[in-house]
PDB file of C-alpha atoms and ligand atoms in Angstrom:
ATOM      1  CA  UNK A   1     -31.436   9.210  -2.920  1.00 39.00           C
ATOM      2  CA  UNK A   2     -31.144  11.297  -6.166  1.00 36.00           C
ATOM      3  CA  UNK A   3     -30.843   8.638  -8.442  1.00 38.00           C
ATOM      4  CA  UNK A   4     -30.688  10.680 -11.734  1.00 35.00           C
ATOM      5  CA  UNK A   5     -27.364  12.050  -9.971  1.00 37.00           C
ATOM      6  CA  UNK A   6     -26.470   8.761  -8.825  1.00 34.00           C
ATOM      7  CA  UNK A   7     -26.846   7.529 -12.502  1.00 36.00           C
ATOM      8  CA  UNK A   8     -24.394  10.129 -13.570  1.00 36.00           C
ATOM      9  CA  UNK A   9     -21.894   9.833 -11.622  1.00 38.00           C
ATOM     10  CA  UNK A  10     -21.991   5.995 -11.745  1.00 39.00           C
ATOM     11  CA  UNK A  11     -21.279   5.908 -15.583  1.00 40.00           C
ATOM     12  CA  UNK A  12     -17.838   5.707 -14.593  1.00 40.00           C
ATOM     13  CA  UNK A  13     -17.870   2.448 -12.502  1.00 41.00           C
ATOM     14  CA  UNK A  14     -17.170  -0.566 -14.754  1.00 44.00           C
ATOM     15  CA  UNK A  15     -20.383  -2.251 -15.415  1.00 44.00           C
ATOM     16  CA  UNK A  16     -19.744  -5.745 -13.837  1.00 48.00           C
ATOM     17  CA  UNK A  17     -19.422  -3.708 -10.336  1.00 46.00           C
ATOM     18  CA  UNK A  18     -21.952  -1.184 -11.004  1.00 42.00           C
ATOM     19  CA  UNK A  19     -24.805  -3.516 -11.414  1.00 43.00           C
ATOM     20  CA  UNK A  20     -24.607  -5.905  -8.479  1.00 45.00           C
ATOM     21  CA  UNK A  21     -23.840  -2.609  -6.604  1.00 44.00           C
ATOM     22  CA  UNK A  22     -27.012  -1.496  -7.399  1.00 41.00           C
ATOM     23  CA  UNK A  23     -29.035  -4.509  -6.866  1.00 41.00           C
ATOM     24  CA  UNK A  24     -28.207  -4.640  -3.303  1.00 42.00           C
ATOM     25  CA  UNK A  25     -28.640  -0.720  -2.554  1.00 43.00           C
ATOM     26  CA  UNK A  26     -32.104  -1.141  -3.766  1.00 40.00           C
ATOM     27  CA  UNK A  27     -32.667  -4.194  -1.952  1.00 41.00           C
ATOM     28  CA  UNK A  28     -31.256  -2.759   1.490  1.00 40.00           C
ATOM     29  CA  UNK A  29     -33.546   0.438   0.424  1.00 38.00           C
ATOM     30  CA  UNK A  30     -36.426  -1.740   0.047  1.00 38.00           C
ATOM     31  CA  UNK A  31     -36.029  -3.669   3.217  1.00 39.00           C
ATOM     32  CA  UNK A  32     -35.070  -0.335   5.066  1.00 42.00           C
ATOM     33  CA  UNK A  33     -38.218   1.202   3.926  1.00 41.00           C
ATOM     34  CA  UNK A  34     -40.728  -1.137   4.190  1.00 40.00           C
ATOM     35  CA  UNK A  35     -43.065  -0.509   6.930  1.00 41.00           C
ATOM     36  CA  UNK A  36     -41.628  -2.477   9.628  1.00 41.00           C
ATOM     37  CA  UNK A  37     -44.251  -5.606  11.332  1.00 42.00           C
ATOM     38  CA  UNK A  38     -45.311  -4.778  14.638  1.00 41.00           C
ATOM     39  CA  UNK A  39     -43.247  -7.389  16.330  1.00 44.00           C
ATOM     40  CA  UNK A  40     -39.731  -6.685  17.370  1.00 48.00           C
ATOM     41  CA  UNK A  41     -37.595  -6.179  14.322  1.00 50.00           C
ATOM     42  CA  UNK A  42     -34.421  -8.094  14.113  1.00 55.00           C
ATOM     43  CA  UNK A  43     -31.893  -6.259  12.007  1.00 55.00           C
ATOM     44  CA  UNK A  44     -29.163  -8.111  12.206  1.00 56.00           C
ATOM     45  CA  UNK A  45     -29.719 -10.093   8.840  1.00 53.00           C
ATOM     46  CA  UNK A  46     -29.761  -6.857   7.444  1.00 51.00           C
ATOM     47  CA  UNK A  47     -26.320  -6.209   8.713  1.00 53.00           C
ATOM     48  CA  UNK A  48     -25.414  -9.731   7.349  1.00 50.00           C
ATOM     49  CA  UNK A  49     -26.211  -8.728   3.967  1.00 47.00           C
ATOM     50  CA  UNK A  50     -22.649  -6.518   3.665  1.00 43.00           C
ATOM     51  CA  UNK A  51     -22.496  -3.090   3.393  1.00 42.00           C
ATOM     52  CA  UNK A  52     -22.586  -2.437   7.068  1.00 47.00           C
ATOM     53  CA  UNK A  53     -20.880   0.775   7.001  1.00 45.00           C
ATOM     54  CA  UNK A  54     -23.889   1.997   5.329  1.00 45.00           C
ATOM     55  CA  UNK A  55     -26.162   0.458   7.429  1.00 62.00           C
ATOM     56  CA  UNK A  56     -24.749   1.864  10.553  1.00 68.00           C
ATOM     57  CA  UNK A  57     -24.796   5.242   9.419  1.00 62.00           C
ATOM     58  CA  UNK A  58     -28.152   5.004   7.957  1.00 73.00           C
ATOM     59  CA  UNK A  59     -29.811   3.153  10.737  1.00 81.00           C
ATOM     60  CA  UNK A  60     -33.359   4.288  11.464  1.00 88.00           C
ATOM     61  CA  UNK A  61     -34.645   5.347  14.865  1.00 92.00           C
ATOM     62  CA  UNK A  62     -36.657   1.500  15.356  1.00 90.00           C
ATOM     63  CA  UNK A  63     -33.780   0.102  14.399  1.00 87.00           C
ATOM     64  CA  UNK A  64     -31.410   2.055  16.602  1.00 91.00           C
ATOM     65  CA  UNK A  65     -33.811   1.396  19.818  1.00 93.00           C
ATOM     66  CA  UNK A  66     -33.824  -2.501  18.646  1.00 90.00           C
ATOM     67  CA  UNK A  67     -29.931  -2.742  18.559  1.00 90.00           C
ATOM     68  CA  UNK A  68     -29.950  -0.256  22.016  1.00 94.00           C
ATOM     69  CA  UNK A  69     -32.066  -2.989  23.675  1.00 94.00           C
ATOM     70  CA  UNK A  70     -29.872  -5.661  22.405  1.00 92.00           C
ATOM     71  CA  UNK A  71     -27.033  -4.409  24.087  1.00 94.00           C
ATOM     72  CA  UNK A  72     -28.395  -3.748  27.345  1.00 96.00           C
ATOM     73  CA  UNK A  73     -29.441  -7.203  27.439  1.00 94.00           C
ATOM     74  CA  UNK A  74     -25.791  -8.035  27.189  1.00 92.00           C
ATOM     75  CA  UNK A  75     -24.719  -5.486  29.345  1.00 94.00           C
ATOM     76  CA  UNK A  76     -27.322  -6.929  32.027  1.00 95.00           C
ATOM     77  CA  UNK A  77     -26.166 -10.141  31.500  1.00 93.00           C
ATOM     78  CA  UNK A  78     -22.573 -10.210  32.089  1.00 89.00           C
ATOM     79  CA  UNK A  79     -21.289  -6.642  32.041  1.00 90.00           C
ATOM     80  CA  UNK A  80     -23.276  -4.375  35.017  1.00 95.00           C
ATOM     81  CA  UNK A  81     -25.276  -4.833  37.781  1.00 97.00           C
ATOM     82  CA  UNK A  82     -28.102  -2.825  38.081  1.00 98.00           C
ATOM     83  CA  UNK A  83     -28.633  -1.106  41.473  1.00 98.00           C
ATOM     84  CA  UNK A  84     -32.805  -1.913  42.220  1.00 95.00           C
ATOM     85  CA  UNK A  85     -33.607   0.045  44.963  1.00 97.00           C
ATOM     86  CA  UNK A  86     -36.893   1.589  43.167  1.00 97.00           C
ATOM     87  CA  UNK A  87     -37.016   4.786  44.825  1.00 97.00           C
ATOM     88  CA  UNK A  88     -33.486   5.953  43.604  1.00 98.00           C
ATOM     89  CA  UNK A  89     -34.409   4.402  40.220  1.00 98.00           C
ATOM     90  CA  UNK A  90     -37.871   6.477  39.604  1.00 98.00           C
ATOM     91  CA  UNK A  91     -35.979   9.529  40.924  1.00 98.00           C
ATOM     92  CA  UNK A  92     -33.336   9.119  38.192  1.00 98.00           C
ATOM     93  CA  UNK A  93     -35.881   8.165  35.799  1.00 98.00           C
ATOM     94  CA  UNK A  94     -37.852  11.112  36.874  1.00 98.00           C
ATOM     95  CA  UNK A  95     -35.071  13.895  36.515  1.00 98.00           C
ATOM     96  CA  UNK A  96     -34.043  11.877  32.734  1.00 98.00           C
ATOM     97  CA  UNK A  97     -37.739  12.212  31.635  1.00 98.00           C
ATOM     98  CA  UNK A  98     -37.730  15.891  32.435  1.00 98.00           C
ATOM     99  CA  UNK A  99     -35.349  16.581  29.821  1.00 98.00           C
ATOM    100  CA  UNK A 100     -36.451  14.249  26.961  1.00 98.00           C
ATOM    101  CA  UNK A 101     -38.650  17.146  25.564  1.00 97.00           C
ATOM    102  CA  UNK A 102     -36.135  19.348  25.712  1.00 98.00           C
ATOM    103  CA  UNK A 103     -33.694  16.966  24.059  1.00 98.00           C
ATOM    104  CA  UNK A 104     -32.166  16.487  20.531  1.00 97.00           C
ATOM    105  CA  UNK A 105     -33.952  13.854  19.796  1.00 97.00           C
ATOM    106  CA  UNK A 106     -37.033  13.848  22.015  1.00 97.00           C
ATOM    107  CA  UNK A 107     -39.100  11.160  19.678  1.00 96.00           C
ATOM    108  CA  UNK A 108     -37.067   8.001  21.020  1.00 97.00           C
ATOM    109  CA  UNK A 109     -38.220   5.976  23.982  1.00 97.00           C
ATOM    110  CA  UNK A 110     -35.486   6.811  26.753  1.00 98.00           C
ATOM    111  CA  UNK A 111     -34.463   4.614  29.529  1.00 98.00           C
ATOM    112  CA  UNK A 112     -32.567   5.742  32.338  1.00 98.00           C
ATOM    113  CA  UNK A 113     -31.178   2.675  34.735  1.00 98.00           C
ATOM    114  CA  UNK A 114     -28.381   2.878  37.854  1.00 98.00           C
ATOM    115  CA  UNK A 115     -25.767   0.929  37.862  1.00 97.00           C
ATOM    116  CA  UNK A 116     -24.525  -0.556  40.949  1.00 97.00           C
ATOM    117  CA  UNK A 117     -20.928   0.559  40.314  1.00 95.00           C
ATOM    118  CA  UNK A 118     -19.220   3.041  43.020  1.00 92.00           C
ATOM    119  CA  UNK A 119     -16.819   4.347  40.969  1.00 90.00           C
ATOM    120  CA  UNK A 120     -17.798   8.021  39.228  1.00 91.00           C
ATOM    121  CA  UNK A 121     -18.980   7.266  35.857  1.00 91.00           C
ATOM    122  CA  UNK A 122     -22.105   7.162  33.489  1.00 94.00           C
ATOM    123  CA  UNK A 123     -22.847   6.318  29.983  1.00 94.00           C
ATOM    124  CA  UNK A 124     -25.045   5.931  26.760  1.00 95.00           C
ATOM    125  CA  UNK A 125     -25.066   3.274  24.032  1.00 95.00           C
ATOM    126  CA  UNK A 126     -27.858   4.281  21.614  1.00 94.00           C
ATOM    127  CA  UNK A 127     -31.652   4.470  21.261  1.00 95.00           C
ATOM    128  CA  UNK A 128     -32.021   6.212  24.361  1.00 98.00           C
ATOM    129  CA  UNK A 129     -30.712   3.925  26.759  1.00 98.00           C
ATOM    130  CA  UNK A 130     -28.466   5.877  29.389  1.00 98.00           C
ATOM    131  CA  UNK A 131     -26.803   4.368  32.407  1.00 97.00           C
ATOM    132  CA  UNK A 132     -25.388   6.202  35.931  1.00 97.00           C
ATOM    133  CA  UNK A 133     -23.236   4.902  38.123  1.00 96.00           C
ATOM    134  CA  UNK A 134     -24.060   4.765  42.108  1.00 97.00           C
ATOM    135  CA  UNK A 135     -20.734   6.309  43.073  1.00 95.00           C
ATOM    136  CA  UNK A 136     -21.685   9.482  40.065  1.00 96.00           C
ATOM    137  CA  UNK A 137     -25.162   9.585  42.326  1.00 98.00           C
ATOM    138  CA  UNK A 138     -23.054   9.833  45.558  1.00 97.00           C
ATOM    139  CA  UNK A 139     -20.742  12.384  43.996  1.00 95.00           C
ATOM    140  CA  UNK A 140     -23.449  15.092  42.657  1.00 97.00           C
ATOM    141  CA  UNK A 141     -24.348  17.611  45.228  1.00 98.00           C
ATOM    142  CA  UNK A 142     -27.959  18.161  43.783  1.00 98.00           C
ATOM    143  CA  UNK A 143     -30.342  17.463  41.075  1.00 98.00           C
ATOM    144  CA  UNK A 144     -28.993  19.937  38.438  1.00 98.00           C
ATOM    145  CA  UNK A 145     -25.579  18.308  38.298  1.00 98.00           C
ATOM    146  CA  UNK A 146     -27.289  15.017  38.150  1.00 98.00           C
ATOM    147  CA  UNK A 147     -29.312  16.712  35.122  1.00 98.00           C
ATOM    148  CA  UNK A 148     -26.313  17.714  33.844  1.00 98.00           C
ATOM    149  CA  UNK A 149     -24.477  14.342  33.672  1.00 97.00           C
ATOM    150  CA  UNK A 150     -27.903  12.799  31.779  1.00 98.00           C
ATOM    151  CA  UNK A 151     -28.153  15.653  29.916  1.00 98.00           C
ATOM    152  CA  UNK A 152     -24.439  14.997  28.717  1.00 97.00           C
ATOM    153  CA  UNK A 153     -25.097  11.401  28.044  1.00 97.00           C
ATOM    154  CA  UNK A 154     -28.448  12.350  26.073  1.00 98.00           C
ATOM    155  CA  UNK A 155     -26.373  14.721  23.825  1.00 97.00           C
ATOM    156  CA  UNK A 156     -24.173  11.606  22.912  1.00 96.00           C
ATOM    157  CA  UNK A 157     -27.246  10.080  21.496  1.00 97.00           C
ATOM    158  CA  UNK A 158     -28.382  12.973  20.446  1.00 97.00           C
ATOM    159  CA  UNK A 159     -25.159  12.875  18.183  1.00 95.00           C
ATOM    160  CA  UNK A 160     -25.263   9.441  17.592  1.00 94.00           C
ATOM    161  CA  UNK A 161     -21.705   8.978  18.510  1.00 93.00           C
ATOM    162  CA  UNK A 162     -21.641   5.573  19.935  1.00 92.00           C
ATOM    163  CA  UNK A 163     -22.996   4.379  16.213  1.00 89.00           C
ATOM    164  CA  UNK A 164     -20.454   5.941  14.577  1.00 89.00           C
ATOM    165  CA  UNK A 165     -17.675   4.896  16.990  1.00 89.00           C
ATOM    166  CA  UNK A 166     -19.154   1.046  16.378  1.00 88.00           C
ATOM    167  CA  UNK A 167     -18.924   1.983  12.931  1.00 83.00           C
ATOM    168  CA  UNK A 168     -15.535   3.411  12.601  1.00 85.00           C
ATOM    169  CA  UNK A 169     -13.989   0.700  15.156  1.00 87.00           C
ATOM    170  CA  UNK A 170     -15.280  -2.288  12.639  1.00 84.00           C
ATOM    171  CA  UNK A 171     -13.365  -0.639   9.699  1.00 82.00           C
ATOM    172  CA  UNK A 172     -10.209  -0.054  12.138  1.00 85.00           C
ATOM    173  CA  UNK A 173     -10.798  -3.855  13.290  1.00 83.00           C
ATOM    174  CA  UNK A 174     -11.309  -5.244   9.950  1.00 81.00           C
ATOM    175  CA  UNK A 175     -14.340  -6.510  10.847  1.00 78.00           C
ATOM    176  CA  UNK A 176     -16.530  -5.053   7.920  1.00 69.00           C
ATOM    177  CA  UNK A 177     -15.779  -8.250   5.564  1.00 62.00           C
ATOM    178  CA  UNK A 178     -17.734  -9.260   2.826  1.00 56.00           C
ATOM    179  CA  UNK A 179     -19.472 -11.758   4.934  1.00 55.00           C
ATOM    180  CA  UNK A 180     -20.876  -9.041   7.205  1.00 60.00           C
ATOM    181  CA  UNK A 181     -20.927  -9.066  10.781  1.00 67.00           C
ATOM    182  CA  UNK A 182     -22.382 -11.811  13.308  1.00 69.00           C
ATOM    183  CA  UNK A 183     -24.592 -10.979  15.957  1.00 71.00           C
ATOM    184  CA  UNK A 184     -21.936 -11.813  18.445  1.00 75.00           C
ATOM    185  CA  UNK A 185     -19.640  -9.420  16.962  1.00 78.00           C
ATOM    186  CA  UNK A 186     -21.927  -6.543  16.729  1.00 80.00           C
ATOM    187  CA  UNK A 187     -22.863  -7.299  20.312  1.00 85.00           C
ATOM    188  CA  UNK A 188     -19.035  -7.133  21.626  1.00 86.00           C
ATOM    189  CA  UNK A 189     -18.644  -3.801  19.584  1.00 87.00           C
ATOM    190  CA  UNK A 190     -21.706  -2.484  21.162  1.00 89.00           C
ATOM    191  CA  UNK A 191     -20.762  -3.558  24.783  1.00 90.00           C
ATOM    192  CA  UNK A 192     -17.017  -2.636  24.070  1.00 88.00           C
ATOM    193  CA  UNK A 193     -17.834   1.231  22.772  1.00 88.00           C
ATOM    194  CA  UNK A 194     -19.850   1.575  25.622  1.00 87.00           C
ATOM    195  CA  UNK A 195     -17.690   0.334  28.231  1.00 84.00           C
ATOM    196  CA  UNK A 196     -14.423   0.402  27.276  1.00 77.00           C
ATOM    197  CA  UNK A 197     -13.666   3.353  24.522  1.00 76.00           C
ATOM    198  CA  UNK A 198     -12.784   6.603  25.489  1.00 77.00           C
ATOM    199  CA  UNK A 199     -15.067   9.267  23.477  1.00 79.00           C
ATOM    200  CA  UNK A 200     -13.271  11.776  21.474  1.00 85.00           C
ATOM    201  CA  UNK A 201     -12.993  15.166  22.092  1.00 86.00           C
ATOM    202  CA  UNK A 202     -14.976  16.477  19.502  1.00 90.00           C
ATOM    203  CA  UNK A 203     -17.964  13.948  20.348  1.00 92.00           C
ATOM    204  CA  UNK A 204     -17.211  15.342  24.184  1.00 92.00           C
ATOM    205  CA  UNK A 205     -17.700  19.285  23.370  1.00 93.00           C
ATOM    206  CA  UNK A 206     -20.533  18.319  21.061  1.00 95.00           C
ATOM    207  CA  UNK A 207     -22.468  16.304  23.934  1.00 96.00           C
ATOM    208  CA  UNK A 208     -21.783  19.239  26.445  1.00 96.00           C
ATOM    209  CA  UNK A 209     -23.313  21.435  23.833  1.00 97.00           C
ATOM    210  CA  UNK A 210     -26.037  19.573  23.196  1.00 98.00           C
ATOM    211  CA  UNK A 211     -26.413  18.989  27.262  1.00 98.00           C
ATOM    212  CA  UNK A 212     -26.278  22.048  28.391  1.00 98.00           C
ATOM    213  CA  UNK A 213     -28.890  23.728  25.760  1.00 97.00           C
ATOM    214  CA  UNK A 214     -31.103  20.821  26.992  1.00 98.00           C
ATOM    215  CA  UNK A 215     -30.515  22.084  30.909  1.00 98.00           C
ATOM    216  CA  UNK A 216     -31.251  25.491  29.971  1.00 97.00           C
ATOM    217  CA  UNK A 217     -34.484  24.571  27.854  1.00 97.00           C
ATOM    218  CA  UNK A 218     -35.598  22.553  30.897  1.00 98.00           C
ATOM    219  CA  UNK A 219     -35.132  25.255  33.416  1.00 98.00           C
ATOM    220  CA  UNK A 220     -31.967  23.529  35.253  1.00 98.00           C
ATOM    221  CA  UNK A 221     -29.330  25.585  36.797  1.00 98.00           C
ATOM    222  CA  UNK A 222     -26.645  25.479  33.516  1.00 97.00           C
ATOM    223  CA  UNK A 223     -23.973  26.504  35.995  1.00 97.00           C
ATOM    224  CA  UNK A 224     -24.045  23.053  37.996  1.00 97.00           C
ATOM    225  CA  UNK A 225     -22.501  21.427  34.522  1.00 97.00           C
ATOM    226  CA  UNK A 226     -19.351  23.543  35.487  1.00 96.00           C
ATOM    227  CA  UNK A 227     -19.457  23.074  39.032  1.00 96.00           C
ATOM    228  CA  UNK A 228     -19.622  19.582  39.332  1.00 95.00           C
ATOM    229  CA  UNK A 229     -17.018  18.915  36.299  1.00 92.00           C
ATOM    230  CA  UNK A 230     -15.167  21.265  38.469  1.00 91.00           C
ATOM    231  CA  UNK A 231     -15.583  18.936  41.613  1.00 91.00           C
ATOM    232  CA  UNK A 232     -14.343  15.779  39.327  1.00 88.00           C
ATOM    233  CA  UNK A 233     -11.552  17.227  38.185  1.00 85.00           C
ATOM    234  CA  UNK A 234     -10.211  18.253  42.210  1.00 84.00           C
ATOM    235  CA  UNK A 235     -10.608  14.439  43.157  1.00 80.00           C
ATOM    236  CA  UNK A 236      -7.578  12.405  43.524  1.00 70.00           C
ATOM    237  CA  UNK A 237      -5.196  11.460  40.121  1.00 57.00           C
ATOM    238  CA  UNK A 238      -6.501   8.210  40.113  1.00 53.00           C
ATOM    239  CA  UNK A 239      -9.151  10.136  39.318  1.00 61.00           C
ATOM    240  CA  UNK A 240     -13.281   9.400  38.365  1.00 64.00           C
ATOM    241  CA  UNK A 241     -14.124   6.851  35.303  1.00 65.00           C
ATOM    242  CA  UNK A 242     -16.191   9.573  33.791  1.00 65.00           C
ATOM    243  CA  UNK A 243     -13.117  11.435  32.966  1.00 67.00           C
ATOM    244  CA  UNK A 244     -11.235   8.786  31.489  1.00 65.00           C
ATOM    245  CA  UNK A 245     -13.483   8.204  29.204  1.00 62.00           C
ATOM    246  CA  UNK A 246     -14.935  11.408  28.450  1.00 67.00           C
ATOM    247  CA  UNK A 247     -11.676  13.651  27.893  1.00 65.00           C
ATOM    248  CA  UNK A 248     -10.387  16.738  27.759  1.00 63.00           C
ATOM    249  CA  UNK A 249     -11.977  18.073  30.955  1.00 78.00           C
ATOM    250  CA  UNK A 250     -10.146  21.392  31.872  1.00 83.00           C
ATOM    251  CA  UNK A 251     -11.099  22.487  28.116  1.00 87.00           C
ATOM    252  CA  UNK A 252     -14.664  21.461  28.279  1.00 90.00           C
ATOM    253  CA  UNK A 253     -15.075  23.297  31.440  1.00 92.00           C
ATOM    254  CA  UNK A 254     -13.421  26.761  29.749  1.00 93.00           C
ATOM    255  CA  UNK A 255     -15.945  26.032  26.636  1.00 94.00           C
ATOM    256  CA  UNK A 256     -18.961  25.507  28.917  1.00 95.00           C
ATOM    257  CA  UNK A 257     -18.355  29.031  30.571  1.00 95.00           C
ATOM    258  CA  UNK A 258     -17.934  30.475  27.767  1.00 96.00           C
ATOM    259  CA  UNK A 259     -21.163  29.327  26.179  1.00 95.00           C
ATOM    260  CA  UNK A 260     -22.779  30.300  29.574  1.00 96.00           C
ATOM    261  CA  UNK A 261     -21.622  33.395  29.576  1.00 95.00           C
ATOM    262  CA  UNK A 262     -22.675  34.412  25.638  1.00 95.00           C
ATOM    263  CA  UNK A 263     -26.048  32.844  25.982  1.00 93.00           C
ATOM    264  CA  UNK A 264     -27.286  32.637  29.979  1.00 90.00           C
ATOM    265  CA  UNK A 265     -30.306  31.307  30.720  1.00 93.00           C
ATOM    266  CA  UNK A 266     -32.431  32.222  33.911  1.00 89.00           C
ATOM    267  CA  UNK A 267     -32.948  28.304  34.818  1.00 93.00           C
ATOM    268  CA  UNK A 268     -32.291  27.721  38.431  1.00 95.00           C
ATOM    269  CA  UNK A 269     -33.573  24.618  39.207  1.00 97.00           C
ATOM    270  CA  UNK A 270     -32.430  21.910  40.625  1.00 98.00           C
ATOM    271  CA  UNK A 271     -30.115  23.622  43.429  1.00 98.00           C
ATOM    272  CA  UNK A 272     -31.425  22.098  46.536  1.00 98.00           C
ATOM    273  CA  UNK A 273     -28.905  19.809  48.143  1.00 98.00           C
ATOM    274  CA  UNK A 274     -31.036  18.866  51.077  1.00 98.00           C
ATOM    275  CA  UNK A 275     -33.758  17.553  48.426  1.00 98.00           C
ATOM    276  CA  UNK A 276     -31.348  15.875  46.488  1.00 98.00           C
ATOM    277  CA  UNK A 277     -30.079  14.052  49.269  1.00 98.00           C
ATOM    278  CA  UNK A 278     -33.358  12.768  50.418  1.00 98.00           C
ATOM    279  CA  UNK A 279     -34.118  11.541  46.835  1.00 98.00           C
ATOM    280  CA  UNK A 280     -31.051   9.266  47.079  1.00 98.00           C
ATOM    281  CA  UNK A 281     -31.518   8.709  50.633  1.00 97.00           C
ATOM    282  CA  UNK A 282     -31.494   5.028  50.454  1.00 96.00           C
ATOM    283  CA  UNK A 283     -28.346   4.524  48.316  1.00 96.00           C
ATOM    284  CA  UNK A 284     -26.582   6.602  50.681  1.00 95.00           C
ATOM    285  CA  UNK A 285     -27.722   4.541  53.805  1.00 90.00           C
ATOM    286  CA  UNK A 286     -26.766   1.290  51.918  1.00 81.00           C
TER     287      UNK A 286
HETATM  288 ZN1  LIG B   1     -19.252  12.115  27.086  1.00 81.18          ZN
END
């Protein structure tokens, strides 16, 4: 923070507001800048001190990973069932990890998990936590299509979309009161944002662009991002969940196609349909 500029600006603040305000800001600054102990860092007490909007928007990578982990525990314990086949999981992790170095936030510790659910969907929370449904794995034709979905979800993490959406939802629901959010409210909000709330059009376009660039850098065929979306659009009107919480798909296809035409990459990996089917064989047999 530029303290000098802040001080000049804040002479307009009535002093009875300014001094308590600056004390809290300094206290929070110290909390956030102090080297963290090696044990798990519980950032929630900081949230409970107030100024939650500032906290969610300035959250450090480490705090974000901790929050993603807690939301994951909540999801796995009561909202989703993980698909446990080790080979399919290893395969999805391998494809995901290939993309990490070429993603926009390569330093996060990414966690890719398969959810036992036949609806065609995928989602991400924060701090590197990406989830893909078994229904989507079955619907994809090849590895490049799977990579396009994982790349898109990593794009949401790259843009910190879930954090921003949690922040916005908390404000809309009047949760950001002086007494602060408690642990259960924060986790509920995280789960709600991950599972139920549609992403905004703007975030979808941004995640597509980020995902597309990642695919190109890794060497996957970018055209498969378009092919897979077109395939989903042709499915019956009740349609895949992926499209209902990742809206505006027709426009997105056009935009992706435009981007590919303007900046073509020569990536052609991940097009072997047979090899893909073999990799998820256990799932297809179940
Ligand atoms: Zn999305």
